[in-house]
Short mmCIF file of C-alpha atoms in Angstrom, two decimals:
data_model
loop_
_atom_site.label_atom_id
_atom_site.label_comp_id
_atom_site.label_asym_id
_atom_site.label_seq_id
_atom_site.Cartn_x
_atom_site.Cartn_y
_atom_site.Cartn_z
CA UNK A 1 0.74 -12.62 12.34
CA UNK A 2 4.10 -13.90 13.52
CA UNK A 3 4.96 -14.35 17.19
CA UNK A 4 8.38 -12.95 16.20
CA UNK A 5 6.63 -9.60 15.71
CA UNK A 6 4.85 -10.07 19.05
CA UNK A 7 8.20 -10.63 20.74
CA UNK A 8 9.99 -7.62 19.24
CA UNK A 9 7.11 -5.10 19.22
CA UNK A 10 7.87 -3.78 22.74
CA UNK A 11 11.28 -2.63 21.45
CA UNK A 12 9.88 -0.57 18.56
CA UNK A 13 10.77 3.10 18.44
CA UNK A 14 7.84 4.83 20.11
CA UNK A 15 5.42 6.58 17.80
CA UNK A 16 5.86 4.35 14.76
CA UNK A 17 2.22 3.25 14.95
CA UNK A 18 1.17 6.89 14.51
CA UNK A 19 3.70 7.81 11.82
CA UNK A 20 1.99 8.45 8.49
CA UNK A 21 3.02 9.18 4.93
CA UNK A 22 6.41 8.55 3.36
CA UNK A 23 8.31 9.90 6.32
CA UNK A 24 11.60 11.68 5.88
CA UNK A 25 13.35 9.70 3.17
CA UNK A 26 16.91 10.68 3.97
CA UNK A 27 19.73 8.97 5.81
CA UNK A 28 19.67 9.03 9.58
CA UNK A 29 22.97 10.91 9.73
CA UNK A 30 21.40 13.71 7.69
CA UNK A 31 19.35 14.60 10.76
CA UNK A 32 22.49 16.37 11.96
CA UNK A 33 22.43 18.82 9.06
CA UNK A 34 18.65 18.97 8.49
CA UNK A 35 17.56 19.35 12.11
CA UNK A 36 14.34 21.23 13.01
CA UNK A 37 14.58 25.01 13.25
CA UNK A 38 15.10 24.62 16.98
CA UNK A 39 18.33 22.74 16.26
CA UNK A 40 19.70 20.26 18.77
CA UNK A 41 21.86 20.00 21.87
CA UNK A 42 25.33 18.60 21.30
CA UNK A 43 27.60 17.01 23.88
CA UNK A 44 30.40 14.45 24.13
CA UNK A 45 31.14 11.59 26.53
CA UNK A 46 34.92 11.37 26.38
CA UNK A 47 35.27 8.15 28.37
CA UNK A 48 33.15 6.22 25.87
CA UNK A 49 34.04 8.40 22.88
CA UNK A 50 30.37 9.19 22.27
CA UNK A 51 28.79 12.03 20.34
CA UNK A 52 25.47 12.90 21.99
CA UNK A 53 22.71 14.63 20.01
CA UNK A 54 19.40 15.68 21.59
CA UNK A 55 16.54 17.34 19.66
CA UNK A 56 14.55 17.82 22.90
CA UNK A 57 11.39 16.22 21.44
CA UNK A 58 10.36 12.78 20.19
CA UNK A 59 8.44 13.47 16.98
CA UNK A 60 11.51 14.25 14.91
CA UNK A 61 13.36 11.19 16.16
CA UNK A 62 10.43 8.91 15.34
CA UNK A 63 10.20 10.36 11.84
CA UNK A 64 13.88 9.95 11.00
CA UNK A 65 14.18 6.41 12.35
CA UNK A 66 10.91 5.36 10.68
CA UNK A 67 11.68 7.04 7.38
CA UNK A 68 15.16 5.55 7.18
CA UNK A 69 13.83 2.09 8.09
CA UNK A 70 11.29 2.43 5.27
CA UNK A 71 14.02 3.45 2.82
CA UNK A 72 16.16 0.40 3.57
CA UNK A 73 13.18 -1.99 3.61
CA UNK A 74 12.13 -0.82 0.15
CA UNK A 75 15.65 -1.50 -1.14
CA UNK A 76 15.59 -4.94 0.48
CA UNK A 77 12.23 -6.04 -0.93
CA UNK A 78 13.02 -4.70 -4.40
CA UNK A 79 16.30 -6.63 -4.36
CA UNK A 80 14.85 -9.98 -3.29
CA UNK A 81 11.74 -9.88 -5.49
CA UNK A 82 13.36 -11.65 -8.49
CA UNK A 83 16.03 -13.70 -6.70
CA UNK A 84 14.17 -17.02 -6.53
CA UNK A 85 13.62 -17.18 -10.29
CA UNK A 86 17.17 -16.02 -11.01
CA UNK A 87 18.65 -18.74 -8.81
CA UNK A 88 17.02 -21.32 -11.07
CA UNK A 89 19.07 -19.98 -13.99
CA UNK A 90 22.54 -21.56 -14.03
CA UNK A 91 24.06 -18.41 -15.53
CA UNK A 92 22.33 -15.98 -13.14
CA UNK A 93 22.73 -17.81 -9.83
CA UNK A 94 25.97 -16.15 -8.59
CA UNK A 95 24.66 -12.61 -8.99
CA UNK A 96 21.28 -13.69 -7.61
CA UNK A 97 22.99 -14.80 -4.39
CA UNK A 98 24.88 -11.52 -4.20
CA UNK A 99 21.56 -9.67 -4.59
CA UNK A 100 20.14 -11.87 -1.83
CA UNK A 101 23.01 -10.86 0.44
CA UNK A 102 22.35 -7.17 -0.19
CA UNK A 103 18.65 -7.69 0.42
CA UNK A 104 19.52 -9.12 3.84
CA UNK A 105 22.04 -6.33 4.46
CA UNK A 106 19.37 -3.68 3.73
CA UNK A 107 16.79 -5.58 5.81
CA UNK A 108 19.18 -5.72 8.74
CA UNK A 109 19.63 -1.95 8.53
CA UNK A 110 15.84 -1.53 8.52
CA UNK A 111 15.35 -3.82 11.52
CA UNK A 112 17.96 -1.90 13.51
CA UNK A 113 16.18 1.39 12.83
CA UNK A 114 12.73 0.09 13.72
CA UNK A 115 14.13 -0.95 17.08
CA UNK A 116 16.04 2.25 17.83
CA UNK A 117 19.57 1.70 16.53
CA UNK A 118 21.46 2.10 13.28
CA UNK A 119 24.80 1.88 11.53
CA UNK A 120 25.04 5.11 9.56
CA UNK A 121 27.87 6.86 7.77
CA UNK A 122 28.95 10.33 8.79
CA UNK A 123 30.03 12.12 5.64
CA UNK A 124 32.61 14.96 5.73
CA UNK A 125 29.71 17.44 5.54
CA UNK A 126 28.20 16.00 8.73
CA UNK A 127 31.55 16.14 10.52
CA UNK A 128 32.16 19.71 9.38
CA UNK A 129 28.76 20.75 10.75
CA UNK A 130 29.48 19.07 14.10
CA UNK A 131 32.87 20.79 14.31
CA UNK A 132 31.27 24.19 13.71
CA UNK A 133 28.77 23.54 16.50
CA UNK A 134 31.57 22.34 18.76
CA UNK A 135 33.41 25.64 18.33
CA UNK A 136 30.22 27.68 18.71
CA UNK A 137 29.29 25.90 21.95
CA UNK A 138 32.81 26.03 23.36
CA UNK A 139 33.10 22.26 23.59
CA UNK A 140 36.43 20.43 23.54
CA UNK A 141 36.02 16.66 23.02
CA UNK A 142 39.09 14.63 23.94
CA UNK A 143 38.75 12.44 20.88
CA UNK A 144 38.76 13.13 17.16
CA UNK A 145 35.46 13.16 15.29
CA UNK A 146 36.09 11.88 11.77
CA UNK A 147 33.95 10.73 8.87
CA UNK A 148 33.11 7.03 8.91
CA UNK A 149 30.57 4.45 10.06
CA UNK A 150 28.90 5.11 13.41
CA UNK A 151 26.60 3.10 15.65
CA UNK A 152 23.56 5.24 16.54
CA UNK A 153 21.48 4.38 19.62
CA UNK A 154 18.30 6.25 20.52
CA UNK A 155 18.31 7.66 24.06
CA UNK A 156 15.91 6.60 26.81
CA UNK A 157 13.59 9.56 26.36
CA UNK A 158 13.70 9.11 22.58
CA UNK A 159 14.59 12.74 22.07
CA UNK A 160 17.92 12.06 20.40
CA UNK A 161 20.72 9.55 20.01
CA UNK A 162 24.34 8.76 20.83
CA UNK A 163 26.91 7.98 18.15
CA UNK A 164 29.88 5.65 18.62
CA UNK A 165 32.42 4.76 15.94
CA UNK A 166 31.67 1.31 14.51
CA UNK A 167 34.66 -0.79 13.47
CA UNK A 168 35.12 -4.37 12.33
CA UNK A 169 38.08 -6.66 12.83
CA UNK A 170 39.59 -5.62 9.51
CA UNK A 171 37.89 -2.24 9.28
CA UNK A 172 35.36 -3.03 6.53
CA UNK A 173 32.00 -1.27 6.64
CA UNK A 174 30.05 -4.50 6.11
CA UNK A 175 31.92 -6.36 8.83
CA UNK A 176 31.45 -3.40 11.18
CA UNK A 177 27.71 -3.43 10.48
CA UNK A 178 27.33 -7.17 11.15
CA UNK A 179 29.31 -6.86 14.37
CA UNK A 180 26.83 -4.24 15.61
CA UNK A 181 23.91 -6.29 14.30
CA UNK A 182 25.11 -9.49 15.99
CA UNK A 183 25.38 -7.73 19.35
CA UNK A 184 21.93 -6.27 18.76
CA UNK A 185 20.43 -9.74 18.05
CA UNK A 186 22.03 -11.08 21.23
CA UNK A 187 20.46 -8.25 23.22
CA UNK A 188 17.04 -8.77 21.62
CA UNK A 189 17.24 -12.54 22.12
CA UNK A 190 17.78 -12.12 25.85
CA UNK A 191 14.94 -9.58 26.10
CA UNK A 192 12.49 -11.98 24.44
CA UNK A 193 12.62 -14.30 27.47
CA UNK A 194 11.84 -11.35 29.75
CA UNK A 195 9.01 -10.01 27.60
CA UNK A 196 5.24 -10.37 27.61
CA UNK A 197 4.92 -13.57 25.59
CA UNK A 198 3.74 -16.80 27.16
CA UNK A 199 6.78 -18.84 28.27
CA UNK A 200 6.37 -21.43 25.51
CA UNK A 201 6.14 -18.82 22.76
CA UNK A 202 8.99 -16.79 24.24
CA UNK A 203 11.23 -19.86 24.19
CA UNK A 204 10.22 -20.62 20.60
CA UNK A 205 11.22 -17.14 19.44
CA UNK A 206 14.37 -17.24 21.56
CA UNK A 207 15.52 -20.47 19.92
CA UNK A 208 14.76 -19.13 16.44
CA UNK A 209 16.72 -15.92 16.98
CA UNK A 210 19.56 -17.84 18.60
CA UNK A 211 19.74 -20.24 15.62
CA UNK A 212 19.82 -17.22 13.29
CA UNK A 213 22.69 -15.69 15.25
CA UNK A 214 24.55 -19.00 15.19
CA UNK A 215 24.52 -18.94 11.38
CA UNK A 216 25.85 -15.37 11.35
CA UNK A 217 28.72 -16.60 13.53
CA UNK A 218 29.68 -19.66 11.46
CA UNK A 219 33.28 -20.60 10.73
CA UNK A 220 34.95 -18.48 13.39
CA UNK A 221 32.86 -15.31 12.99
CA UNK A 222 31.77 -15.43 16.64
CA UNK A 223 33.06 -11.97 17.56
CA UNK A 224 31.95 -10.22 14.37
CA UNK A 225 28.78 -12.14 13.32
CA UNK A 226 29.96 -11.36 9.78
CA UNK A 227 29.79 -14.79 8.13
CA UNK A 228 27.23 -13.61 5.56
CA UNK A 229 29.63 -10.88 4.48
CA UNK A 230 32.46 -13.42 4.28
CA UNK A 231 30.31 -15.67 2.09
CA UNK A 232 29.40 -12.76 -0.15
CA UNK A 233 33.11 -11.99 -0.56
CA UNK A 234 33.85 -15.63 -1.44
CA UNK A 235 31.14 -15.64 -4.10
CA UNK A 236 31.74 -12.17 -5.51
CA UNK A 237 35.51 -11.78 -5.33
CA UNK A 238 37.01 -15.24 -4.93
CA UNK A 239 34.55 -16.83 -7.42
CA UNK A 240 34.14 -19.88 -5.19
CA UNK A 241 31.34 -22.38 -4.38
CA UNK A 242 31.25 -23.62 -8.01
CA UNK A 243 28.73 -20.96 -9.02
CA UNK A 244 30.56 -19.21 -11.84
CA UNK A 245 31.14 -20.76 -15.27
CA UNK A 246 31.98 -23.54 -15.60
CA UNK A 247 29.39 -23.93 -12.82
CA UNK A 248 28.71 -27.29 -11.24
CA UNK A 249 25.76 -26.45 -8.98
CA UNK A 250 23.11 -28.74 -10.46
CA UNK A 251 19.47 -27.95 -11.14
CA UNK A 252 18.25 -29.85 -8.06
CA UNK A 253 20.53 -27.84 -5.76
CA UNK A 254 19.52 -24.55 -7.38
CA UNK A 255 15.84 -25.41 -7.02
CA UNK A 256 16.35 -26.19 -3.33
CA UNK A 257 17.90 -22.76 -2.79
CA UNK A 258 15.11 -21.08 -4.77
CA UNK A 259 12.46 -22.77 -2.60
CA UNK A 260 14.06 -21.29 0.50
CA UNK A 261 14.06 -17.77 -0.95
CA UNK A 262 10.39 -18.07 -1.95
CA UNK A 263 9.56 -18.21 1.76
CA UNK A 264 10.54 -14.56 2.29
CA UNK A 265 6.89 -13.53 2.31
CA UNK A 266 5.92 -16.10 4.94
CA UNK A 267 6.26 -16.24 8.70
CA UNK A 268 9.97 -16.28 9.64
CA UNK A 269 9.12 -18.72 12.41
CA UNK A 270 8.41 -21.33 9.72
CA UNK A 271 11.96 -21.20 8.37
CA UNK A 272 13.96 -24.14 9.73
CA UNK A 273 17.35 -22.78 10.77
CA UNK A 274 18.42 -25.66 12.99
CA UNK A 275 19.82 -28.27 10.56
CA UNK A 276 23.57 -28.02 10.97
CA UNK A 277 24.08 -30.58 8.21
CA UNK A 278 23.03 -28.10 5.53
CA UNK A 279 25.68 -26.83 3.13
CA UNK A 280 27.22 -23.39 3.46
CA UNK A 281 25.15 -22.16 0.53
CA UNK A 282 21.92 -23.41 2.11
CA UNK A 283 22.79 -21.80 5.45
CA UNK A 284 23.68 -18.57 3.66
CA UNK A 285 20.37 -18.50 1.79
CA UNK A 286 18.41 -19.40 4.93
CA UNK A 287 19.96 -16.65 7.05
CA UNK A 288 19.57 -14.01 4.34
CA UNK A 289 15.95 -14.99 3.73
CA UNK A 290 15.16 -15.05 7.45
CA UNK A 291 16.56 -11.53 7.85
CA UNK A 292 14.36 -10.19 5.05
CA UNK A 293 11.19 -11.92 6.20
CA UNK A 294 11.71 -10.74 9.79
CA UNK A 295 11.96 -7.19 8.49
CA UNK A 296 8.77 -7.71 6.49
CA UNK A 297 6.70 -9.01 9.42
CA UNK A 298 7.85 -6.15 11.66
CA UNK A 299 6.70 -3.60 9.07
CA UNK A 300 3.50 -5.58 8.51
CA UNK A 301 2.79 -5.41 12.26
CA UNK A 302 3.15 -1.63 12.20
CA UNK A 303 0.95 -1.28 9.10
CA UNK A 304 -1.67 -3.64 10.55
CA UNK A 305 -2.02 -1.77 13.86
CA UNK A 306 -1.23 1.76 12.71
CA UNK A 307 -3.67 4.52 13.62
CA UNK A 308 -2.83 5.98 10.19
CA UNK A 309 -4.41 2.98 8.45
CA UNK A 310 -3.34 2.66 4.80
CA UNK A 311 -1.39 5.92 5.17
CA UNK A 312 1.06 4.30 7.57
CA UNK A 313 4.68 4.90 6.61
CA UNK A 314 5.15 1.12 6.69
CA UNK A 315 2.72 0.60 3.80
CA UNK A 316 5.09 1.86 1.10
CA UNK A 317 7.76 -0.87 1.24
CA UNK A 318 5.07 -3.54 1.73
CA UNK A 319 3.62 -2.67 -1.68
CA UNK A 320 6.73 -4.37 -3.10
CA UNK A 321 5.64 -7.66 -1.54
CA UNK A 322 3.46 -9.81 -3.80
#
């Protein structure tokens, strides 16, 4: 098992090792409208523009974070499963790389949820429900609660979460997500050195996570960590990197990219992220693949040590791994 899983395990949402079955397969924001019969406490922190939700017990919170992590991991593994073979095909390579990006995007969402955070979208129905509760409780927040992408963070007692509006430099949902994710990686990277690993192993994981974050921040994306999204836009909308007909990415280069993707079912610590001389496409494929394989080993750790055995919620997405 990977020492990356050893390093991040202390930050798991509590109770995931006991969570069994499919879990609640709905979006995290839906917890607002599908709360237990007891409902939840609602409050606002005006200074930080936070919406504070508290269900007063931990079981529900564990189920919704675990279930949503499972949902995104399944989407990630299903997306990446055919990418390596598609990259070998000169005609399929551009869409294969776009699929790889989305696999990493879904994996990043899953990782966030396993470790107690998320970027989730509040739909108008969620906002309407919150506004009704606000009136019923006589609350008067000094900021407007609108639909949009929010950064969820589980509270210390794990009985609920706080929501803060997530925004990117240009307002895009993907850029906003990667900005939150980059800050999250920085936080986790620092915690690794203070964790329970032996100093040598802690430093090894620290350097790997730091190299990963450096790729996310390439070409001026230091504040947003959104370089993968920028690369996806270049491939998908600007038709760059010589991938679309008449394509000039040769068979040798495509095979090199495919070999990287094939490592998604291995230990993420074995992926070499440190060679700055690699091309943008190689760095893009490396970072996407690393994100997916890190998600996989975290779920594998839960399934391996779960008291639920094969009925662990983590088992379902792992079935998609060969």
